[in-house]
């Protein structure tokens, strides 16, 4: 890709980010209009108990997350050998169709099914787009390339999600999803025009891509990504009732809460990309403690509006910074299975999405209030951090054993053989 002009590279990256913008909108707009969806699709439950209806509507978010988890490894493994621009166009077209189905679903059950279908291309899109962006950026800037693709998702949380949430509150949640459908149609056209043709991995096979799942460190990275990031989604899923019922702010303040999260995610995304280029595992271990502290402070102070906005920014920043670090870590430990590794990050994060949404809804439905999901977030982030520390310890022990053993077939020297 070195023969491309800087302007062409910028337009190509912008087109890829626009696809990410659409994904951020389709994934996160439900958080801001969850009460409207619950009132429309679950009317009897809403009339009986609004909190129960909102908790049940959280299944839409869990269904999207489940679709990402299923789609990311399967689609990525199937398409790794095909030309990347062609695959990206097929994926954005699928997003357009799936989001339109979500907007038009007549019942709650069909809406859940539509959200699952709409999510299937999510991980494969980000995985392949990350590989294209890394190629466009050049050597030594892989983390920054990943962050640029993810920037569309984070900017969506600053601009797209709040605006579409406001549109959904004024014109109905279905209009909000039709707006997202339009974004995906534009992204498809932009990729067709701006992204250069790039071959797939001719040697890729489903078996080779899936071989990454035999590596222990891949599973560790998936684990601390899924569990740790679940802490963010436990909070973000219920940011609307947290803003109105807990902090006592009007419904019109919900988009501003989403702006705070989105600004934090945008700042954190670029910070995490740069940190990942200096050491992905080091970045993960440095970013978990401030995420845990932010979630703890939110659990204690969310009823105060100023603290709510500041802490939503902090939670968004530190959680988003972890994402490119985890994706880079997966690519570091996946060997030749780079397409699958790049996509698996989104499986992990959306397991966290589903886990956080489900547990957050469970504590609300149990009558523990809208601060309870923040406490769920603290527990999940602590568990993710513990798993990351375990991963580093296991990795170090494995490296020491390899150094002691030496190259295959080598006879250990006397100095390398433990005494006693």
PDB file of C-alpha atoms in Angstrom, residues 21-22 24-26 28-29 152-168 176 179-180 183 236 255 258-259 262:
ATOM      1  CA  UNK A  21     -19.558   4.710  13.064  1.00  0.00           C
ATOM      2  CA  UNK A  22     -22.571   2.799  11.800  1.00  0.00           C
ATOM      3  CA  UNK A  24     -21.356   2.063  17.042  1.00  0.00           C
ATOM      4  CA  UNK A  25     -24.744   3.590  16.290  1.00  0.00           C
ATOM      5  CA  UNK A  26     -26.554   0.287  15.733  1.00  0.00           C
ATOM      6  CA  UNK A  28     -25.368   1.546  21.296  1.00  0.00           C
ATOM      7  CA  UNK A  29     -28.478   3.491  20.260  1.00  0.00           C
ATOM      8  CA  UNK A 152     -15.729   5.427  14.080  1.00  0.00           C
ATOM      9  CA  UNK A 153     -17.373   3.454  16.870  1.00  0.00           C
ATOM     10  CA  UNK A 154     -16.208   5.860  19.575  1.00  0.00           C
ATOM     11  CA  UNK A 155     -17.113   9.007  17.598  1.00  0.00           C
ATOM     12  CA  UNK A 156     -20.541   7.462  17.087  1.00  0.00           C
ATOM     13  CA  UNK A 157     -20.930   7.620  20.847  1.00  0.00           C
ATOM     14  CA  UNK A 158     -20.051  11.325  20.869  1.00  0.00           C
ATOM     15  CA  UNK A 159     -22.171  12.464  17.920  1.00  0.00           C
ATOM     16  CA  UNK A 160     -24.235   9.688  16.375  1.00  0.00           C
ATOM     17  CA  UNK A 161     -25.736   7.947  19.383  1.00  0.00           C
ATOM     18  CA  UNK A 162     -26.794  11.131  21.248  1.00  0.00           C
ATOM     19  CA  UNK A 163     -28.310  12.674  18.101  1.00  0.00           C
ATOM     20  CA  UNK A 164     -30.043   9.462  17.097  1.00  0.00           C
ATOM     21  CA  UNK A 165     -31.223   9.012  20.699  1.00  0.00           C
ATOM     22  CA  UNK A 166     -32.751  12.500  20.613  1.00  0.00           C
ATOM     23  CA  UNK A 167     -34.356  11.620  17.269  1.00  0.00           C
ATOM     24  CA  UNK A 168     -35.702   8.397  18.756  1.00  0.00           C
ATOM     25  CA  UNK A 176     -33.767   6.053  15.049  1.00  0.00           C
ATOM     26  CA  UNK A 179     -31.394   6.600  10.480  1.00  0.00           C
ATOM     27  CA  UNK A 180     -28.737   4.013  11.329  1.00  0.00           C
ATOM     28  CA  UNK A 183     -25.517   5.415   7.731  1.00  0.00           C
ATOM     29  CA  UNK A 236     -23.762   1.650  29.790  1.00  0.00           C
ATOM     30  CA  UNK A 255     -28.158  12.305  25.263  1.00  0.00           C
ATOM     31  CA  UNK A 258     -24.192   9.466  26.159  1.00  0.00           C
ATOM     32  CA  UNK A 259     -21.994  12.332  24.936  1.00  0.00           C
ATOM     33  CA  UNK A 262     -18.653   8.848  23.874  1.00  0.00           C
TER      34      UNK A 262
END
